[in-house]
Coordinates of C-alpha atoms and ligand atoms in Angstrom, one line a residue:
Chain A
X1 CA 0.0 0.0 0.0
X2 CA 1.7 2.8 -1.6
X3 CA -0.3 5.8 -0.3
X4 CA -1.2 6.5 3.4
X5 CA -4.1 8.7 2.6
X6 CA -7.3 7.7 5.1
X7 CA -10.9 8.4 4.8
X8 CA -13.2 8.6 7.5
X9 CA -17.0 7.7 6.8
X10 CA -20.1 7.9 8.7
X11 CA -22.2 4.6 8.4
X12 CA -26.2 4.5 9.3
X13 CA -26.6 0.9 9.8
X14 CA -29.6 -1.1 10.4
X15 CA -29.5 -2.8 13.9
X16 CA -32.0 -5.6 14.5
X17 CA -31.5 -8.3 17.8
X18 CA -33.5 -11.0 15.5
X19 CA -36.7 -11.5 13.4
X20 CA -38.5 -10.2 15.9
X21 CA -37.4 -7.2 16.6
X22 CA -38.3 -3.8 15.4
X23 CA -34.8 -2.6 14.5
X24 CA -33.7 0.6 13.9
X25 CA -30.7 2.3 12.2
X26 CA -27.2 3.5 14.3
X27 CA -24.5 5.5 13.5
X28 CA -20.9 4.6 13.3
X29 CA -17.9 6.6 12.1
X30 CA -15.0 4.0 10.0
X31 CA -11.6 5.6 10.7
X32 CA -8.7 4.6 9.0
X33 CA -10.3 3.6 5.7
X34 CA -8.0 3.0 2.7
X35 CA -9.0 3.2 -0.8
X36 CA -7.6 -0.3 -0.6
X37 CA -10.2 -1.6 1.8
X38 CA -13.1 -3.5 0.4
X39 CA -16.4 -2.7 1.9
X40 CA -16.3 -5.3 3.9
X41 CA -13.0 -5.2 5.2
X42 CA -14.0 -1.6 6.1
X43 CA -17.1 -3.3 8.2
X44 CA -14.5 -5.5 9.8
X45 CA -12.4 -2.7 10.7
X46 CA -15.4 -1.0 12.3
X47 CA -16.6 -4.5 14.0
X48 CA -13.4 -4.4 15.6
X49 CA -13.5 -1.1 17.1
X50 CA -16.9 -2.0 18.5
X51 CA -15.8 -5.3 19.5
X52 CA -12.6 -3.4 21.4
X53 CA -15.4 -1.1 23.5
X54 CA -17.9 -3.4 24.2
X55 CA -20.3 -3.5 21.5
X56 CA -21.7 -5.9 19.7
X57 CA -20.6 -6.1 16.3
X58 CA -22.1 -6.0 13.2
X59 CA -23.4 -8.9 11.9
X60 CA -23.5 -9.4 8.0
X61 CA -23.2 -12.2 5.7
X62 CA -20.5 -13.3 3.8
X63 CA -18.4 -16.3 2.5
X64 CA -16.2 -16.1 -0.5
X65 CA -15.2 -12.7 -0.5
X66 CA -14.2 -13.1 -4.3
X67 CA -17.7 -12.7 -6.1
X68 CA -18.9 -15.9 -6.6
X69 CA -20.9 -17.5 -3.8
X70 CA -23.7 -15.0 -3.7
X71 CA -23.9 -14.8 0.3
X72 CA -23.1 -10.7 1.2
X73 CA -26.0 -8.9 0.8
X74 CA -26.4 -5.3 2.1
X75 CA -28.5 -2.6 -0.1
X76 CA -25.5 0.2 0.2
X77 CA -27.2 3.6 -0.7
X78 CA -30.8 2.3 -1.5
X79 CA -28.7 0.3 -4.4
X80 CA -28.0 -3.6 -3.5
X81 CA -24.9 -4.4 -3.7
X82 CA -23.7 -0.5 -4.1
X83 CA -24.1 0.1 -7.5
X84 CA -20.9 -0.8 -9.4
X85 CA -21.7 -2.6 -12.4
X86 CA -21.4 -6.5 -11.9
X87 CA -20.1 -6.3 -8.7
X88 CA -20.8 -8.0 -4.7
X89 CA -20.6 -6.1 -2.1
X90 CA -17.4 -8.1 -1.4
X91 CA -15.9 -6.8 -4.2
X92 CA -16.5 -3.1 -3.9
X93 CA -13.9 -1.3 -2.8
X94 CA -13.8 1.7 -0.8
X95 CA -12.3 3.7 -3.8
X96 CA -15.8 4.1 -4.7
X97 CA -16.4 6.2 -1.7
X98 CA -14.9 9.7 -0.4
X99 CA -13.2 11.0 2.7
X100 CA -16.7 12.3 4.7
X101 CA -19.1 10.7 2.7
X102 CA -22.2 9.0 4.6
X103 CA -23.1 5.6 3.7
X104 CA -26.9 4.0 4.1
X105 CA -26.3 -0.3 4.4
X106 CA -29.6 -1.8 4.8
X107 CA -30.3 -5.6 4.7
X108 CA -32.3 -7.5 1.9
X109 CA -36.2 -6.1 2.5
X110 CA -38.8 -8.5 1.3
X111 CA -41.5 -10.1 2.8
X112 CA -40.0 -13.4 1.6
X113 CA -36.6 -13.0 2.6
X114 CA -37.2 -12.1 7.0
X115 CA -34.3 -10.5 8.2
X116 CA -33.1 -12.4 11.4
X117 CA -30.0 -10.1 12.5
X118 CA -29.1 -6.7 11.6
X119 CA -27.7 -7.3 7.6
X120 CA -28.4 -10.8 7.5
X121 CA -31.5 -12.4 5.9
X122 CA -33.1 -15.5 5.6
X123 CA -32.6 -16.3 1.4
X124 CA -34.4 -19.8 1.6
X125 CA -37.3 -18.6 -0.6
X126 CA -34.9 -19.2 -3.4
X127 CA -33.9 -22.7 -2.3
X128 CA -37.2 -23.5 -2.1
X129 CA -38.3 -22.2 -5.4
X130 CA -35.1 -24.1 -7.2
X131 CA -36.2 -27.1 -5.0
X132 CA -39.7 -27.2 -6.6
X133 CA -37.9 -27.3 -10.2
X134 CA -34.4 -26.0 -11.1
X135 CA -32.6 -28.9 -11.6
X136 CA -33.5 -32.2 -14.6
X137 CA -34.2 -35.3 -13.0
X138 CA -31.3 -37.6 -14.3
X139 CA -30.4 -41.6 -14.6
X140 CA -27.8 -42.6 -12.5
X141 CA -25.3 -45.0 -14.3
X142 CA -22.9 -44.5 -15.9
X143 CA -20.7 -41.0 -17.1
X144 CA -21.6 -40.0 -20.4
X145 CA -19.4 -39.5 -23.1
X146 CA -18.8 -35.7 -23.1
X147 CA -19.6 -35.3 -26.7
X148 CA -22.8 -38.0 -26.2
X149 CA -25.2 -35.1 -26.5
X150 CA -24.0 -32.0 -28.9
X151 CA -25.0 -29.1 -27.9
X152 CA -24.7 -25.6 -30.3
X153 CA -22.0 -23.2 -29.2
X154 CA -24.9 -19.9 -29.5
X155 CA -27.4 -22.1 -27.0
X156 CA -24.7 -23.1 -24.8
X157 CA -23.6 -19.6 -24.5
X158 CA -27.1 -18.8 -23.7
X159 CA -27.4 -20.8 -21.3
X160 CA -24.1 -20.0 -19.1
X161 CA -25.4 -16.6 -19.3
X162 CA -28.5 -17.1 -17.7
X163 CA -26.2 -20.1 -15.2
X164 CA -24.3 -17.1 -14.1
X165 CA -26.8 -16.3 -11.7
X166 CA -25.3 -16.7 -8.0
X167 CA -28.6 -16.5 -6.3
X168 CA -27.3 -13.7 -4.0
X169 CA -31.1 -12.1 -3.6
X170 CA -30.6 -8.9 -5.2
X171 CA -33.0 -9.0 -8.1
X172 CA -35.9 -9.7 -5.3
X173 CA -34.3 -7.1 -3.1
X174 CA -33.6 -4.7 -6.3
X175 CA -37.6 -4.8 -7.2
X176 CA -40.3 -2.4 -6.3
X177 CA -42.7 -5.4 -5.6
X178 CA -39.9 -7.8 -4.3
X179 CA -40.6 -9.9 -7.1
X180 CA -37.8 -13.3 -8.0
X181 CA -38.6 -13.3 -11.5
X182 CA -34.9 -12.7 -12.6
X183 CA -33.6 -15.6 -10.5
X184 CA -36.4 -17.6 -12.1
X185 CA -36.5 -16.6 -14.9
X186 CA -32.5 -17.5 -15.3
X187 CA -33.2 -20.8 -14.0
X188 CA -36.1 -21.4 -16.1
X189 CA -33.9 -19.8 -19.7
X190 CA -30.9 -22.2 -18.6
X191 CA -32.4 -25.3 -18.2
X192 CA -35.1 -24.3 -21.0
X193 CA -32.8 -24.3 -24.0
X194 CA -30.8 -27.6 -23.3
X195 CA -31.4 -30.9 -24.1
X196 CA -31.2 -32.5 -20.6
X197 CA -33.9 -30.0 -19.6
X198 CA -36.6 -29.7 -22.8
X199 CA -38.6 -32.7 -21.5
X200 CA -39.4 -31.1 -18.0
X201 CA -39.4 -27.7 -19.5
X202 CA -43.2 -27.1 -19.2
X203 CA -43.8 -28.7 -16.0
X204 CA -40.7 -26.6 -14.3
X205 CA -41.8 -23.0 -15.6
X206 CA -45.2 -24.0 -13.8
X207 CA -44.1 -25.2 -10.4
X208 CA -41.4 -22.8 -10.2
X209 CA -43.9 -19.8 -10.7
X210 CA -45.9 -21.0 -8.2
X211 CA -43.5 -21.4 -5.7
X212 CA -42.7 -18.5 -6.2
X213 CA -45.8 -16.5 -5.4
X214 CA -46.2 -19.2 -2.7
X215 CA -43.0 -17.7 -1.1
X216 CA -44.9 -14.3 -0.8
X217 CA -42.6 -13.2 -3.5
X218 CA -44.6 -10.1 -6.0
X219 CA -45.7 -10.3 -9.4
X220 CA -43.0 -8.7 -12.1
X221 CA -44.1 -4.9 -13.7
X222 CA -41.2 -4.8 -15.9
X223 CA -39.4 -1.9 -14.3
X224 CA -36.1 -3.9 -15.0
X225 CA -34.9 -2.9 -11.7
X226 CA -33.5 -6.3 -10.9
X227 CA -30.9 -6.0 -13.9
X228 CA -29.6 -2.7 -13.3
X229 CA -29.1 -4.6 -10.0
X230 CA -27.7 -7.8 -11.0
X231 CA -24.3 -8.5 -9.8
X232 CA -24.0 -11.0 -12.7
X233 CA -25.5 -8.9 -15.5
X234 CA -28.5 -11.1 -15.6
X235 CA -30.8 -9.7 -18.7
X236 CA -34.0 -9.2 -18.3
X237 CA -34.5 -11.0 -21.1
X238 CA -34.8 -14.2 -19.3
X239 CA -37.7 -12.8 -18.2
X240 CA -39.3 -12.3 -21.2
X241 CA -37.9 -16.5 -22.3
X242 CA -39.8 -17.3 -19.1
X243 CA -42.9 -15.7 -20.2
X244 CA -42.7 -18.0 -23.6
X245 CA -42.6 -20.8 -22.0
X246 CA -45.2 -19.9 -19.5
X247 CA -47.4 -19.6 -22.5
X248 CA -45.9 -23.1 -24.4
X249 CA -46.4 -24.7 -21.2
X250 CA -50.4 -23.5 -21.1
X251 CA -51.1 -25.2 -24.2
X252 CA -49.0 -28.6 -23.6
Chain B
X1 CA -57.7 -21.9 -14.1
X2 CA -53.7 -21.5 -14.2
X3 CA -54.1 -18.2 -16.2
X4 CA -56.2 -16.6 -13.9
X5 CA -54.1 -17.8 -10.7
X6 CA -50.6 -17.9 -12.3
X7 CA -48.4 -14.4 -11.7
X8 CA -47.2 -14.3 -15.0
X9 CA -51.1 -15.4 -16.1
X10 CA -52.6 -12.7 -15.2
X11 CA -50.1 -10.5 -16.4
X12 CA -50.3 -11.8 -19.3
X13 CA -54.4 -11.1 -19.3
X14 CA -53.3 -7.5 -18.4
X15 CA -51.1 -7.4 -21.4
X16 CA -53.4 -8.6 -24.1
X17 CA -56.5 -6.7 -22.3
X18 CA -54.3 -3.3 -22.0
X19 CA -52.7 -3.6 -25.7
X20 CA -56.5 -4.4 -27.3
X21 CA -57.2 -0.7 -25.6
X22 CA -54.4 1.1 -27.5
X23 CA -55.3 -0.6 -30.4
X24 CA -58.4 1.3 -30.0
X25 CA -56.9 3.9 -28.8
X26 CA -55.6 4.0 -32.6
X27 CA -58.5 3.7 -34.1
X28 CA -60.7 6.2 -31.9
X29 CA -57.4 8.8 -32.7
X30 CA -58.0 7.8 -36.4
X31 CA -61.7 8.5 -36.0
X32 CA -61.4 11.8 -34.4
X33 CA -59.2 13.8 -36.6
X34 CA -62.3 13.2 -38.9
X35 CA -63.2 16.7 -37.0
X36 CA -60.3 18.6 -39.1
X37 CA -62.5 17.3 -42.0
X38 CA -65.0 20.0 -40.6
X39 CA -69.0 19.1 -40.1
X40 CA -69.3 17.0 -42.4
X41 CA -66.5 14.7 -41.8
X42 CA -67.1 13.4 -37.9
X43 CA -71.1 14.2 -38.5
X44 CA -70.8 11.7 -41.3
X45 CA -68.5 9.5 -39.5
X46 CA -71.0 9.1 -36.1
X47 CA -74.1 8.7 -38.1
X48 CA -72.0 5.8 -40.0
X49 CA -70.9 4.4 -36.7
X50 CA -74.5 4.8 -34.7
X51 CA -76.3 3.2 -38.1
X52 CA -74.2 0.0 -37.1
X53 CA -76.7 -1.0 -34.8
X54 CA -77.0 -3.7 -32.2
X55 CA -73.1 -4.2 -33.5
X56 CA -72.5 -0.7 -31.4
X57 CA -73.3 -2.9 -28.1
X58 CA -71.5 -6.0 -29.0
X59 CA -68.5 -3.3 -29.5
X60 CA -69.3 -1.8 -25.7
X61 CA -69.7 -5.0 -24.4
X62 CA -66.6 -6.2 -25.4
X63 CA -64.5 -2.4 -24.2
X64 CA -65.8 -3.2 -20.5
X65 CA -64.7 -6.6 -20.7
X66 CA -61.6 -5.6 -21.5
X67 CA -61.0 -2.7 -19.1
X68 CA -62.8 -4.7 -16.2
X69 CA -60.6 -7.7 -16.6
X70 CA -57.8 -5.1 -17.2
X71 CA -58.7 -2.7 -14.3
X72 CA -59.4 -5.4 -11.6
X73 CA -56.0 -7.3 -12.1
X74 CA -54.5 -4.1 -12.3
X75 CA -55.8 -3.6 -8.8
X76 CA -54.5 -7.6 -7.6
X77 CA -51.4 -7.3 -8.9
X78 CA -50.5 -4.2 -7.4
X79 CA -52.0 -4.9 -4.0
X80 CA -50.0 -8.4 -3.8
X81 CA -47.3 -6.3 -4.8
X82 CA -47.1 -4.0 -1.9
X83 CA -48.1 -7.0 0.4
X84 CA -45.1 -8.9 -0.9
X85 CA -42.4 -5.6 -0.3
X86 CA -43.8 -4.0 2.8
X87 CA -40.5 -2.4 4.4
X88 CA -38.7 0.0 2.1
X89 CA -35.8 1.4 1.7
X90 CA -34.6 4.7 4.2
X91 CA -32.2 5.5 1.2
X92 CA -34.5 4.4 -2.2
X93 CA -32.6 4.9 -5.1
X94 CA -34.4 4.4 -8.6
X95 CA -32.1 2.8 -11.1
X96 CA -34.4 1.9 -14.0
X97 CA -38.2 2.2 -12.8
X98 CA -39.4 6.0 -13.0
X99 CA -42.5 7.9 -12.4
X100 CA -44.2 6.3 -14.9
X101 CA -43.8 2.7 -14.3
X102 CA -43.9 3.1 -10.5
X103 CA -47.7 5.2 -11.2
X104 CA -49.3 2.1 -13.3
X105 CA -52.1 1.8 -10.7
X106 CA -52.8 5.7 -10.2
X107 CA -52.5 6.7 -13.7
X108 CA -55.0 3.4 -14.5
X109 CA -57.8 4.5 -11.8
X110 CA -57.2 8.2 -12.9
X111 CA -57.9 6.5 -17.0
X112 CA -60.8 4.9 -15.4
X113 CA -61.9 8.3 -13.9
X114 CA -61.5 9.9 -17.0
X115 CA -63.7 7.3 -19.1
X116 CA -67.2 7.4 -16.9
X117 CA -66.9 11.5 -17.4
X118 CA -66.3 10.8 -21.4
X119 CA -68.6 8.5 -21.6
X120 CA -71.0 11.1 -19.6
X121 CA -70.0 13.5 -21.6
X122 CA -70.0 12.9 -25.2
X123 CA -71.7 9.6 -25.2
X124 CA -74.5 9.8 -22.5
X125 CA -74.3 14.0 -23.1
X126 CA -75.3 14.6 -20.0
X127 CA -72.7 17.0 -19.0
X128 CA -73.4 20.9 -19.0
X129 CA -72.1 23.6 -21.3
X130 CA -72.3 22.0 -24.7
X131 CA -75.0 22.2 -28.0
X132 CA -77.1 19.6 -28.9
X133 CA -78.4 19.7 -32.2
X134 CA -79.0 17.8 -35.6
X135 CA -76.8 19.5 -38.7
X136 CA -78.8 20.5 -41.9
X137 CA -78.7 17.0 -43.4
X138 CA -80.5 16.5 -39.9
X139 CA -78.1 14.4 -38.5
X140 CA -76.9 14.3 -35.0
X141 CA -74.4 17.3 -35.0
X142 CA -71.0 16.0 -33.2
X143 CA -69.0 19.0 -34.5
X144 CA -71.1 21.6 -33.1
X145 CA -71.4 19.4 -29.6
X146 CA -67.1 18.9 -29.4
X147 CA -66.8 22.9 -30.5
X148 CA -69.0 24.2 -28.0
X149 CA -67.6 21.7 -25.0
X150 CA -63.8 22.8 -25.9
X151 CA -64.4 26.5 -25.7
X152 CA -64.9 26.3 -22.0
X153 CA -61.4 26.4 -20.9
X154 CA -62.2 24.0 -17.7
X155 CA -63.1 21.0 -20.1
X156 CA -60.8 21.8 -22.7
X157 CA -58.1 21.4 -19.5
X158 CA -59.5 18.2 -18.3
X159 CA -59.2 16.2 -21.9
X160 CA -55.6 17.5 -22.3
X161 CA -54.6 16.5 -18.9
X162 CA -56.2 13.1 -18.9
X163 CA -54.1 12.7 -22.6
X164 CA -51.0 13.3 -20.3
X165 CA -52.2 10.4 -18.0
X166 CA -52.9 8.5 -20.9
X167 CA -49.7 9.2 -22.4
X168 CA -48.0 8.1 -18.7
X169 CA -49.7 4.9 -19.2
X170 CA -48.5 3.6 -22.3
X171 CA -44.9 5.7 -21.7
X172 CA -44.7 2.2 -19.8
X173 CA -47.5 0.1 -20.8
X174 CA -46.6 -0.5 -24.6
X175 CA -42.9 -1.5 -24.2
X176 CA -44.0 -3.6 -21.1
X177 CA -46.5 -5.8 -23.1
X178 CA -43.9 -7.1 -25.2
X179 CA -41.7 -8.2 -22.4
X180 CA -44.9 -9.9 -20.8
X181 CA -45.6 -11.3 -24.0
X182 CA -42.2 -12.6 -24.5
X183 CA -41.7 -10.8 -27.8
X184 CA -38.5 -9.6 -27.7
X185 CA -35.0 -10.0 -26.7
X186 CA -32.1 -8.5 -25.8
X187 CA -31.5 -6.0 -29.1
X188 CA -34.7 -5.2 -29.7
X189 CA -36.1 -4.6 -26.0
X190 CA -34.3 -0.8 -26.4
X191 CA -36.0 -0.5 -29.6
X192 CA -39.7 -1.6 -28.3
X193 CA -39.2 0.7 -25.6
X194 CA -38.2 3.8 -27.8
X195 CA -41.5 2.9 -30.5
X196 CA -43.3 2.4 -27.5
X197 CA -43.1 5.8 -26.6
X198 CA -43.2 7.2 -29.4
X199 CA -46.2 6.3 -30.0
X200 CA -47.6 7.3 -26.3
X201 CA -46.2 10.9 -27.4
X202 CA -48.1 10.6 -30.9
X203 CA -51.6 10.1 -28.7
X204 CA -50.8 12.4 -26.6
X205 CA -50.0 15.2 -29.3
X206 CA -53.0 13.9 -31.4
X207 CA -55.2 13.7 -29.1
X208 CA -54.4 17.1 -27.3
X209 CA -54.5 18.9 -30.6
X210 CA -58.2 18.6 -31.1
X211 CA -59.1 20.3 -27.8
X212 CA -56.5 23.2 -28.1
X213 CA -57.1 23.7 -31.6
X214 CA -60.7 24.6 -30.8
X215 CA -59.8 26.4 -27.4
X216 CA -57.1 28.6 -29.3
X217 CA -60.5 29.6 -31.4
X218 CA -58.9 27.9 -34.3
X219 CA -61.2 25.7 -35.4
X220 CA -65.1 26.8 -35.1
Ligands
HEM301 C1 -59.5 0.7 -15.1 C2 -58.5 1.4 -15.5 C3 -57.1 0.9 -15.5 C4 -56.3 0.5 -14.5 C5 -56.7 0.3 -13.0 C6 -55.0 0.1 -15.0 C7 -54.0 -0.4 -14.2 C8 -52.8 -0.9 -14.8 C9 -51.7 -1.4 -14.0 C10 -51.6 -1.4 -12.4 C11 -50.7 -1.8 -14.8 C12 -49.4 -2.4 -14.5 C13 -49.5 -3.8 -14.0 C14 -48.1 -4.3 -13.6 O1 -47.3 -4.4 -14.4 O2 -47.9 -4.4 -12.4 C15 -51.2 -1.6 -16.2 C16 -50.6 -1.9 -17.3 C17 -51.0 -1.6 -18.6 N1 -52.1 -0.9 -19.0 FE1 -53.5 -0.3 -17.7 N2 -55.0 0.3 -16.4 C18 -56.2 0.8 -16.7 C19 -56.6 1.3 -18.0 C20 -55.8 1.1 -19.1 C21 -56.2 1.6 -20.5 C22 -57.5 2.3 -20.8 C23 -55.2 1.2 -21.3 C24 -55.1 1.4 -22.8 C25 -55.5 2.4 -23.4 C26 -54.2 0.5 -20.6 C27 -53.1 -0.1 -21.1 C28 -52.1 -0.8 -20.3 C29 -51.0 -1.5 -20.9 C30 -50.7 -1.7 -22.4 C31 -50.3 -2.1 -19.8 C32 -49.1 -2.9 -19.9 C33 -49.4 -4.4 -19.6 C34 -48.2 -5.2 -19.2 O3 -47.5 -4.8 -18.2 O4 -47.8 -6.1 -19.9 N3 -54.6 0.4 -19.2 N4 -52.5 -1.0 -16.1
FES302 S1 -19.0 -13.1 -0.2 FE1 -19.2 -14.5 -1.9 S2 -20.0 -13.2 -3.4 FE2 -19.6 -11.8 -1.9

């Protein structure tokens, strides 16, 4: 670290015991911040300041810290994830922010994902909707021949692009009407255009849709909210691939 | 039924419902510049319209269908919607919705507002401050009837500002029933959306113009 420049930062946090709870926002002040620091390296720096007076730290979630694993989730700014394109919150760094600026981190808010402490939520609305028909039901035996089933270079592009989805929750938390369409919708698109998953294709757009509005998750208006959001440039127009098949699958 | 249960179902009811209204929101634009003809052209063009017969209620049966399934979904969806995000944001930052999107439900009920006094008004004429009369081929004279309502400033207002609701509307609305409809993709989404309003702007201008033509004492 070349340059010893700091920034200090005020941080309105919301503070919630558990589910229960009421919660309500506190103020912190981050000293020592380097341009170097990722976000949440600068909540760890502030965790252990509170931690070295007594306080009870802030609890987040987090696991890979590189991007891929889809666990931190804090709305930074009213924008999840903080706003720089394709990017966790574990991989924004606090270049992105200014000596004296004031930062707003907010947990996940949908009725479908409850917040149980502080920044973390619970995100098993999305398990459970991928339970109910994100995967293609396969033989067991044995491994086939990698070039058994061919599969054209444009649709399996397609589909890595919608597989990019890390089900972090930020579409849902992104929306207006806390609405999983996007993570749906890439689940559906993926599975959708390749051969292992044509056969259940009809059955799975249905089940997952429900589940979904089972979960208490909201319909989609088409604001496009969640791909603006998307820290995996998820398209929107997965959306639009699940309403297809929605509409294939009423006429099967 | 799954289409009436399902979320993207009824969405998809919305769509087709909503998208049959601009298409006679086309044809009722089409229709009403008939008045630049003078007299004779919209005079002409209601008595052609009213000599249609008991196909005139088949035609306003089928416009309430439409904006009741339309208008009540409107109403389900938007509800669930709330119910489903009740905690918001302290710091709510917009990144694609805007006013109009984030209005659907308010600009709909303020469409639906505007409707029952049209239909009061030019339909039912029941509504003050306009002449009712037959023309000298003793028709039913329309032109005289839109003249004389458009020169009171009040109603004039009211038409122009329910076009900018209109326009609000379908500023979302048209763009959005391709996504529902799943006609589109990536490339052209940006171009549906730019047609889309376009076209919102060309009923809004179109409409507008007939009111503050006749206001502006241009057309008498
Ligand atoms: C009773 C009056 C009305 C109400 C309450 C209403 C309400 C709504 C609402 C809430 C939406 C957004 C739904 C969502 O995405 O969450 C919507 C969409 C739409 N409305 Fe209306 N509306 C009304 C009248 C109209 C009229 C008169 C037209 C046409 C001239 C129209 C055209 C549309 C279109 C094209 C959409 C887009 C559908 C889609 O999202 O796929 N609406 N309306
Ligand atoms: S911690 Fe794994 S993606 Fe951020």
């Amino acid at each position: 670290m070349s340059d010893h420049k700091t920034m200090t930062l005020t941080l309105i946090v919301w503070r919630q015991k558990n589910a229960n709870d009421p919660g309500k926002f506190e103020t912190y002040t981050a000293k020592d911040i380097t341009e170097h620091h990722s976000f949440l390296e600068m909540l760890d720096c502030v965790n252990e300041d509170l931690i070295n007076s007594g306080k009870e730290p802030i609890v987040f979630d987090h696991d890979c810290r590189e991007g891929i694993c889809g666990m931190c989730s804090q709305v930074i700014n009213g924008v999840p994830h903080g706003g720089q394109e394709r990017t966790t919150v574990c991989q924004l760094h606090m270049r992105k922010f200014k000596d004296g600026d004031t930062i707003y981190i907010e947990p996940w808010r949908a009725k479908a994902f409850p917040i149980q402490k502080d920044l973390v939520v619970d995100r098993t609305a999305y398990d459970t909707i991928i339970q109910s028909g994100g995967y293609t039901s396969c033989h067991t035996g044995g491994v086939p021949d990698a070039n058994a089933t061919l599969i054209p270079k444009e649709v399996l592009d397609y589909a890595m692009d919608a597989a990019e989805c890390i089900g972090c929750g930020a579409c849902a938390a992104a929306c207006p009407n806390s609405s999983a369409m996007l993570f749906t919708s890439a689940k559906v698109a993926q599975l959708a255009v390749l051969p292992q998953g044509k056969p259940e294709a009809a059955a799975r757009v249905q089940a997952m849709l429900n589940t979904m509005q089972e979960c208490g998750f909201g319909n989609c208006s088409n604001h496009y909210e969640c791909q603006a959001a998307c820290p995996k440039g998820i398209n929107v127009k997965f959306i639009a691939k699940l309403n297809r098949e929605y509409l294939k699958a009423l006429f099967k | 039924m799954q289409l009436f249960k399902s979320t993207v179902g009824r969405k998809i009811l919305m769509a087709i419902t909503g998208q049959l209204m601009v298409l006679f929101v086309v044809v009722h634009l089409l229709g009403n510049s008939s008045i630049f003809i003078g007299p004779n052209g919209i005079n002409a063009y209601a008595e052609h319209l009213h000599s249609l017969g008991p196909l005139v209620w088949v035609f306003r049966l089928v416009m309430l269908t439409l904006l009741l399934v339309h208008g009540i979904y409107g109403a389900v969806v938007t509800l669930e919607n709330s119910a489903a995000n009740p905690a918001k944001y302290a710091m709510n930052t917009k990144l694609e919705r805007g006013f109009a999107s984030e209005n659907m439900i308010w600009t709909g009920l303020l469409l639906l507002a505007f409707i029952i006094y049209h239909l009061l008004h030019f339909t039912a004429r029941v509504t003050p401050g306009m002449t009712l009369q037959n023309d000298l081929q003793g028709r039913f004279d329309v032109f005289s009837m839109v003249v004389s309502s458009f020169q009171h400033g009040t109603i004039a207002l009211i038409y122009v500002a329910a076009m900018i609701v209109l326009f609000l509307h379908l500023f979302h609305g048209i763009q959005s029933f391709f996504q529902t409809m799943g006609w589109n993709n990536d490339c052209s989404r940006p171009v549906i959306s730019k047609v889309g309003r376009l076209v919102a702007v060309v009923f809004l201008l179109g409409y507008s113009s007939i009111p503050v033509v006749i206001l502006a004492r241009i057309l008498t």
